[in-house]
Structure formats: C-alpha cells, structure tokens
Amino acid sequence: MNSRRRFLKGLSAAALLPAIPGLSLAASATTDKRFVLIILRGALDGLAAVQPYGDPALPGLRDSLLVPDEELRKLDSHFALHPSLARMHGLYESKELEVFHAIATPYRERSHFDGQNVLESGLDKVDPGASGWLNRVAARLAAERPSAVAVGQVLPRVLHGPANVASWTPDTLPDLEESMLQRLQRLYQEDEFLGPRLQAGLYSEQLVGEDEVQAAKAGQNLPQLAQVAARFLAEEDGPAIAVLEGGGWDTHVSQGAAKGGLANRLRELDSAVWALRQGLGERWVDTQVLIVTEFGRTVRVNGTAGTDHGTASVAFRLSGAKQGGKIITEWPGLASGSLLDGRDLRPTRDLRQLYRDAVVHLLGSAEGFEV
Amino acid sequence: MDKRQAAPWIAANKFGLGLRPNERAAIASDPRGWLKAQLSQVAVMPPALLPFADSPALLLEGRELQLRLSELGKRALEPGVKEQQAQIRKTIAERQEEQQKARLLAAIDSEAPFAERLVRFWSNHFTVVAGGGGTKDLLRHIAVPYENEAIRSNLDRSFAELLLAVEQHPAMLIYLDNHSSVGPNSKTGIAQKKGLNENLARELLELHTLGVDGGYGQEDVTALARILTGWGVDLRTGLTPDKYGSTLPGTYRFALVHHEPGEHTVLGRTYAVPGEQRGEEALRDLAHHPSTARHIARKLVRHFVADDPPPEAVEKIERVFLETGGWLPAVHGALIELEQAWDPQYRKLKSPEDLVISVARGCMLPGRSEQPQLVLRSLNQALKTFGQTPFNAGSPAGWADTAAAWGNPDAILKRIQWFTALTKLIPAGLDPLQLAQELLPPHDALLTELKRAESEQQGLVLLFGSPSFQWRGV
C-alpha cells in the first residue's frame, strides 16, 4: 500500500467532512441498492440494435443495413437483438434484461448536444444550466461520502449539480506526499470549487484497487471502465450510483450490418454489461443497469451507407432481481404513414418513466422528484 | 485587489496563455495596449509551424501511406507484411505527434499569446477530429495545417471569409462527410444510386453559424445539404486525369456531377442557380445572420469572461459583430474593451491545455531543460492524460469551455499528480517563492505554505496547484 492510501485509510468519513463545504448534510436517505447508467453518445440506431424483423415495411427501407434473419438473436416473433448482443440475449432468457423500443426523451429536434442535455437533465426541454437527474438523486442519499461516481475522462452532465460526486479514470501518475496534500488542502479551503473536488478525487483513489488500476491502464474502452465501475459499487461502503459513457454511435457512414463498425460497438456494449454482472458478484441482485442514448436514427439508409439523426430508439434495462425477459413497446410500425416527419421511428413511450423507476429502485419512492 | 492592480494579471492570464518570468513589467505599463498590439499579428504563422505549411502535400502523403496499408492488408498472411504494416502505422503516429508538439511549442514560445489564444478559440469553434477510420484517418496528417490555413490566416478578415475557408477546407469536408454526399438527382446520384449526407449542413447551422436556437428547421438542414453537394476533395495521388476538372490533388474541388439540381430554400431565401456559387452565397448569408452574431458573441464572452456569460457583455460583442459585418479584428478588439473582462469577480478554470501551456511558460520549459525533446514529449503526453489530445474533441461541438466540464474531482487530483511527476523533469534551482512572486498576484496564504514547503519540488507543486494558478484571472 502506498503512502497516500495509508494516509487516507486513517481518516474516517467523519474526519473528511469538515473540509468539504459543498456537501449537504441535510440529505439522509440510505440505500443498499445499486444503479448503473450507461450513456451511448452519438445516437444509437435502435432499429439495428433491436431489429423489428417482423415489420413488413422493414426490408424495403434499409436493405443494406439488415442482419439476415438466421443470424438474429430473436426475442419474439417480431423483434430480435443484433448478433453482437449474444450475452445480453442470454440475460434476456434468464429474465435479467428488459428491452424498450420506440422510446425517446421529450426532445424532438435532432441536435446531439441538445438531445444529450435533455437526456441527462431528465427535464422536458433543453436547459443549458440544468442539473443532471442523477445528481438530484445523489443529493438525496446519505452524504458521508460521494454517493455517485463517474468512470471516464469527463464528468457527464447527468452528474452535474450541487451534490458532490466522485469520478475516476485510470492513469500512470505518481502518488502524492502527505505533507504536500495537507498544505494544498489548506490552500483549497477557501476555494468552493476546487476544495470539495480534491476531496472527492482522493476518496475515489482510495476506493479503487490496484488490480483494477492495472487492468484499466491497458485501455479505456467500455468493458474495462465497466469493470472498474463494478468494483466501486461492489464495496460495502462504496457509492450507490455509477455512470459510464461511450462514443462512436453516430453512424453517418458505412454503418454495417451483422459485421462492421456498429456491430463492433455493440459487441463492446455486450461485454461491458457482462463485466458489470460478473464484477458486482453478490451485489448484482440489488443492481439495476439502464442503457440509454440521446435519440435514434433515420429509418432509411442515407447516401453514404449510414443513417442520419432521427427520433425514437431503444433502451435496455438489466436487473439482478430478474424482473426482465420482456420487450416493452407500443410499436408504431414502419409503414410510410407511421413515420415521424416521414423519416424517423415515432416515439410511443417516454424514456423518463425508466428514470422514475430507477429513483424508486434507489430511494423507495419517486415522490416529489423532478424528472 | 482593485481593478487597476488586477489588470496586468488579467491581460496575461485570462487573455493570454500565462506569464513567463520577467514578462510582467512590459505588460504592467499598458495591459490593454499590450493586447491590442497583438491583433495585427493574429494571422502570422509561428516559426515552429512552418514545416506544416502545405496541406495538399501532407494530405497526399497520408493518402499514399493509407493505400500502401490497404495493399498490405490484402497480403496479410505473407511473411514480413505485419512488420511493414507496423512500420507504416508507426510513421503515421510519429508524424501526428510531431504536429502536436510543434503546435504546443508555438503556444509556449508565443510572444503574442492573446493572438494564439484566439487561434485556439476559433479552431475549437470549427473543430475537426484527427482520425476515425477510413478517409477520416487522413485528418491525422492535416489537422495543424487546417488550423493554419483555414483559421489562423483568416483571423484578420471577416467571419464570412473565415467560414468559407473552413467549409471549403479538405479537413472539414472529410470530417463532416460532405466529400461523400451526393445529390440524389445529380448525374452521379442517378447513375450510382448515391445520396445525401446531411452531417456538415446540420453542424454548419447548429454549431458553426446560427446556433441550435438560431431559428432553422429540418427542411433548412436538408436544403443546405443539397446546396453543398459537390463540395469535396481531390484525393488523386498521382497525375491520373481527373474527371471533375481542373483542381490540384489534395485540395478542395467542386464536382458538378455530384451537385443536386433544382431550387432550394434555406431560411426563406431561395438559391435557384445550381453550381458552386450558391453554396458560397448561402454561407455568406448565414455568416451575416443576427443569430450567428449572437451565437458567436456568447461563445467569445464565455471564453474570455465567464462560464455564464454576462448578458450586457454578449450584447456588446453582438452589436460590434453586426455593425462591422463580422469584421474579426473589430470583434476581437471589442473583447479588450469589455468592462466585465477586467472585473476580478469573473474567472475561468484553466482547461488542461491552458494549464500545460502556462506551466511550461512559467518555468521556461522545455527550453530550460537539458533534454528539451523529452520534456516536450512529456508535456504533450499530459494533454492526453487530461483528456484533451489536440484535434480529438470527439464531437463537432469541440471542447467544452466551462469549469464544470474540466474540473471533475478526478481531474483536479490528476493535475496535482501531474505536477508531482513534472517537477522531476524540471532542472533544480527554480525558487518557488521567487517564482510565485513573478507569476502570480500577491497571496499571503500561498507564500506562507511555500515558505514551509519541505523541498523545492513540493513548493513547485503547491505553486502550480494553488487556486490562483488553476484559475485564469486574478
């Protein structure tokens, strides 16, 4: 154990508190539940991830992007998972995966950045200053330590807000001298921005194990970050919430079908889900995982063998409590008269219901909670 | 601290890229004048970047390497092929790193740091990502040349000219897929069943000009995409005849055979005559649109004043933009005149790039080191560690420009860890107390901690880690 970790182990949670002015002590709820949010940035093509192979209009619309029936992982007589989602298909059969189709946030334009703003604020329209919905959940959980952690380079908007949250990325940087840290903490006492963040950063460093650091240094793709997130949540006194994100879903060009760029991304997602399930171990039964994206993609293929920005897509929910094994949708159909603006899958379900379900999962009730 | 005392620090740290030792006296006598004098140097190419002055040649070189890789890929099982592939990939990575290091050195050595910051602001506004597979990998060879040719060279002109130079640069046309967008009713579209890709048109409206609330709809995106069909890149590697006409390999070219016929209407104005010209007209109209003025003004004020831009400051820049037809020297000059820019209550958290550059300027790296190449490499590597590898913002919106985006807990801790690693590369003999008095406004608590520091290295970590070094401001 290096010097910093020893130094931190000696500090109880209570001893850390006075140095964190940003922490609210009013929040007091505790939870044994765990929740992971995976954000797929760039707009996942829901029609490729969960192909509505039973819809008679489908073949005429996206010939070159279709996965042949025999390679699909069927969910029922109408929908099938992409072949890259093999493990998730197994989890569907063991009732650990639920699939939601033709689902969207209330956002109806096609900007990634505004779409992600609404996706992460949980509000009904774009608000550049809004807090993230998971930060608002974190604010209600007990505050002896950060109750949410982002695993990745940038703190995602879904965790922006008044509640202090932790974040972690693998690196090869040296450890810090205890005497230097104490001096720096004194300098940071009067800085309301930097002070609490340094504390939360130290907390994450303390929690993560050497094994995970070594594993994650090898690369920072979604499955490896998932492994780290699982490690955080599996700890007895670890955070209740973790957020992961991955890019590369904005498939304007050469999207591919059973093989290709999108298929590779989906395989990574499949591995990330599996890494969470394995890594959480006994905690898996208390865990819910939600996988979301800002919007869907055009139903038709564009001029460059890809798809452009659309509206409704899919969402996935995994539950260790085995409440899945279903595909939930009011399918709007792909016939030309059914498409939104003549080009997009029409949304028939509000994604924020899944946020409210997550709040109930974590806090027992979503009463008075704004999403 | 009152405003008069604060002015030199604000000029150097908020408008500039951080002080170098012995630089303060020259700024202190006339901070505003020091900034204004830099406006005329904004288009001057820094010496470090001269080797990357010719993007067509670099683009074609990249294309050759790419073709050789794909040839080798077809013979993957033959002996020795793997090694050859690895060698080419290594060459590409090394050349990309050379460009990144030169760009970093240009900022560290700059004597016109406000001008250099403006280049970086606009380069981020018109961001491109170096990589992404396929043709987009060519951007690894032309990212820095793009910044010089499209951005830097046009900052002494109007926004409309800047916009045109950007949207007709091979880097942008490749990055946002316009080079492969084809009018469905054009000759090529009909013969080869090809079609539109609306990526560039959408980001041009949403990010480059009007802004997301600028008053356009899906029909405007599609119409602009049609108008821009044919705007592409000549990717010939040899001197084979080009069926599209008279351009030079590696440059922008317009291909009428890909251009969508018919009239198209953007924001209520109809562009009737098919051809290259109407795209240029549409871009000029967008450049002069009031929504564009507002969008650009907001971003500039966010960058130079505060994350949450004061509305009066935005209105002032917007007015100058509209009154001068988007004349950039006037718009940039108006930033210097903003009262809010000099108000010590507003401050900006340094981005990772700001941080690395200002640390290097502050302790005269890499020049002061006995191994300048090693140190430069390590400084460049730090950008990657902090998640701000040049030309890798990961989305056409560019890097975020707020403390919330860069100041997450782990990133704050990493900064301190990085300083610790860096002090091992700094030659001994730099007195932290003296340096603090040179580089930072007077701050008793910091001076007290520096006096108590256990070593020179620890003192330097505290100096760079201190709140007054972490923020751009006073």
XYZ file of C-alpha atoms in Angstrom, chain A residues 62-295:
234
model
C -32.846 -0.380 -45.076
C -31.801 -3.269 -47.308
C -28.017 -2.876 -46.901
C -28.175 -2.450 -43.105
C -30.275 -5.529 -42.366
C -28.950 -8.527 -40.497
C -30.172 -11.750 -42.146
C -32.893 -13.499 -40.126
C -30.789 -16.581 -39.438
C -28.107 -14.509 -37.677
C -30.517 -12.586 -35.439
C -30.987 -13.350 -31.738
C -34.738 -13.479 -31.595
C -36.740 -12.103 -28.682
C -40.201 -12.945 -30.050
C -41.914 -13.229 -33.401
C -41.380 -9.527 -34.177
C -38.127 -8.298 -32.555
C -34.581 -9.618 -32.406
C -31.289 -8.495 -30.906
C -28.275 -7.803 -33.100
C -25.946 -10.837 -33.214
C -23.269 -8.846 -31.320
C -25.512 -8.797 -28.243
C -25.079 -12.507 -27.534
C -24.609 -12.298 -23.767
C -27.417 -9.817 -23.416
C -29.620 -12.301 -25.252
C -28.705 -14.898 -22.631
C -29.672 -12.374 -19.931
C -32.997 -11.827 -21.672
C -33.660 -15.546 -21.432
C -32.743 -15.565 -17.726
C -35.171 -12.649 -17.192
C -32.419 -10.193 -16.354
C -32.873 -7.999 -19.438
C -35.816 -5.856 -20.449
C -35.910 -4.134 -23.836
C -37.864 -0.933 -24.578
C -38.468 0.042 -28.191
C -39.774 3.203 -29.906
C -38.765 5.083 -26.775
C -37.403 8.642 -26.554
C -36.953 11.643 -24.326
C -39.410 14.535 -24.928
C -36.777 16.176 -27.205
C -37.976 16.327 -30.839
C -35.178 18.137 -32.678
C -32.030 16.434 -33.920
C -29.038 18.084 -32.268
C -26.728 15.690 -30.375
C -25.855 18.314 -27.830
C -29.365 19.456 -27.017
C -30.546 15.854 -27.176
C -27.944 14.869 -24.592
C -28.865 17.893 -22.481
C -32.465 16.639 -22.219
C -31.363 13.013 -21.831
C -29.180 13.922 -18.869
C -31.196 16.653 -17.161
C -34.327 14.481 -17.247
C -36.364 17.611 -17.937
C -38.884 18.093 -20.721
C -36.879 20.658 -22.674
C -33.356 21.953 -23.237
C -31.956 23.903 -20.295
C -28.221 24.635 -20.511
C -27.989 25.361 -16.781
C -29.965 22.346 -15.540
C -28.532 19.857 -13.077
C -28.359 16.192 -14.035
C -31.139 13.928 -12.812
C -28.700 11.520 -11.163
C -27.071 14.398 -9.287
C -30.506 15.168 -7.875
C -30.794 11.533 -6.785
C -27.304 11.655 -5.265
C -28.315 14.751 -3.291
C -30.954 12.699 -1.505
C -28.613 9.940 -0.450
C -26.594 9.985 2.737
C -23.675 12.368 2.458
C -20.860 10.768 4.467
C -19.231 10.089 1.108
C -19.982 10.772 -2.553
C -22.926 8.536 -3.454
C -22.279 8.603 -7.198
C -19.180 8.067 -9.312
C -18.429 8.729 -12.983
C -15.942 6.371 -14.572
C -14.430 8.187 -17.557
C -12.448 11.244 -18.598
C -15.155 13.882 -18.235
C -17.865 14.313 -15.616
C -21.067 13.788 -17.608
C -23.897 16.306 -17.349
C -26.140 13.697 -15.742
C -23.977 14.118 -12.614
C -23.602 17.924 -12.749
C -25.199 19.762 -9.863
C -24.905 20.691 -6.224
C -24.330 17.208 -4.774
C -20.665 16.283 -4.535
C -19.926 13.286 -6.757
C -16.760 11.324 -7.402
C -15.075 10.456 -10.650
C -12.251 8.184 -11.667
C -10.066 7.487 -14.686
C -7.071 5.207 -14.895
C -3.658 6.864 -15.155
C 0.021 6.256 -14.563
C 0.670 9.313 -12.438
C 2.679 9.249 -9.213
C 1.302 9.236 -5.665
C 1.309 12.371 -3.564
C 3.204 13.265 -0.409
C 1.037 13.507 2.675
C 2.633 16.780 3.822
C 2.075 18.365 0.415
C -1.575 17.275 0.396
C -2.174 18.808 3.803
C -0.696 22.133 2.662
C -2.701 22.049 -0.537
C -5.904 21.305 1.364
C -5.312 24.410 3.454
C -4.933 26.489 0.284
C -8.127 24.941 -1.110
C -10.212 25.603 1.997
C -11.317 28.978 0.723
C -11.964 27.758 -2.827
C -15.519 26.478 -3.011
C -14.972 24.880 -6.387
C -11.590 23.185 -6.049
C -11.774 22.190 -2.372
C -14.638 19.692 -2.458
C -13.439 18.267 -5.738
C -9.964 17.476 -4.464
C -11.558 15.637 -1.522
C -13.857 13.646 -3.763
C -10.926 12.785 -6.029
C -8.942 11.465 -3.074
C -11.922 9.384 -1.995
C -12.120 7.609 -5.365
C -8.379 6.928 -5.398
C -8.700 5.280 -2.034
C -11.585 3.073 -3.050
C -10.289 1.566 -6.230
C -7.962 -1.416 -6.004
C -4.558 -1.930 -7.611
C -5.896 -4.764 -9.776
C -8.461 -2.518 -11.397
C -5.892 0.218 -11.947
C -3.643 -2.243 -13.737
C -6.476 -3.701 -15.799
C -7.832 -0.336 -16.807
C -4.438 1.074 -17.737
C -4.395 -1.436 -20.563
C -7.131 0.540 -22.266
C -10.165 2.632 -21.568
C -12.913 1.041 -23.592
C -16.386 0.458 -22.251
C -15.850 -3.093 -20.907
C -12.762 -2.027 -18.946
C -14.479 1.007 -17.495
C -17.419 -1.256 -16.584
C -15.068 -3.491 -14.666
C -13.903 -0.506 -12.616
C -17.464 0.701 -12.036
C -18.409 -2.752 -10.751
C -15.508 -2.641 -8.343
C -16.693 0.690 -6.929
C -20.272 -0.469 -6.457
C -19.355 -3.863 -5.047
C -17.672 -2.259 -1.999
C -19.719 -2.354 1.173
C -19.245 1.400 1.706
C -19.000 2.212 -1.992
C -21.175 4.634 -3.937
C -24.697 3.573 -4.941
C -24.576 5.027 -8.448
C -22.086 4.744 -11.301
C -22.176 6.386 -14.723
C -20.320 5.115 -17.790
C -20.330 6.545 -21.248
C -19.111 5.541 -24.660
C -18.987 7.280 -28.024
C -18.825 6.069 -31.613
C -22.570 5.584 -32.140
C -23.005 8.419 -34.669
C -23.019 6.105 -37.688
C -23.456 8.501 -40.618
C -21.108 6.497 -42.855
C -20.719 2.733 -43.502
C -22.733 1.609 -40.504
C -22.513 -2.080 -41.449
C -24.987 -4.863 -40.681
C -24.087 -8.167 -38.976
C -20.475 -7.027 -39.205
C -18.911 -3.576 -39.316
C -18.491 -0.505 -37.151
C -21.798 -0.591 -35.336
C -21.519 -4.354 -34.784
C -18.156 -3.806 -33.074
C -19.587 -1.100 -30.806
C -22.499 -3.365 -29.852
C -20.105 -6.181 -29.020
C -18.292 -3.829 -26.639
C -21.575 -2.898 -25.019
C -22.396 -6.577 -24.630
C -19.024 -7.186 -22.927
C -19.491 -4.144 -20.670
C -22.839 -5.478 -19.446
C -21.249 -8.825 -18.746
C -18.326 -7.193 -16.892
C -20.798 -5.385 -14.636
C -22.724 -8.531 -13.877
C -19.576 -10.537 -13.113
C -17.874 -7.738 -11.173
C -20.829 -6.949 -8.949
C -20.962 -10.526 -7.693
C -23.327 -10.805 -4.737
C -24.376 -7.180 -5.254
C -25.861 -7.963 -8.662
C -29.183 -8.949 -7.106
C -29.549 -5.346 -5.784
C -28.452 -3.765 -9.062
C -30.277 -2.137 -11.916
C -28.466 -1.091 -15.111
C -30.023 1.325 -17.585
C -28.630 1.847 -21.099
C -29.796 4.969 -22.937
C -28.962 7.171 -25.937
C -29.994 10.735 -26.916
C -32.191 9.781 -29.874
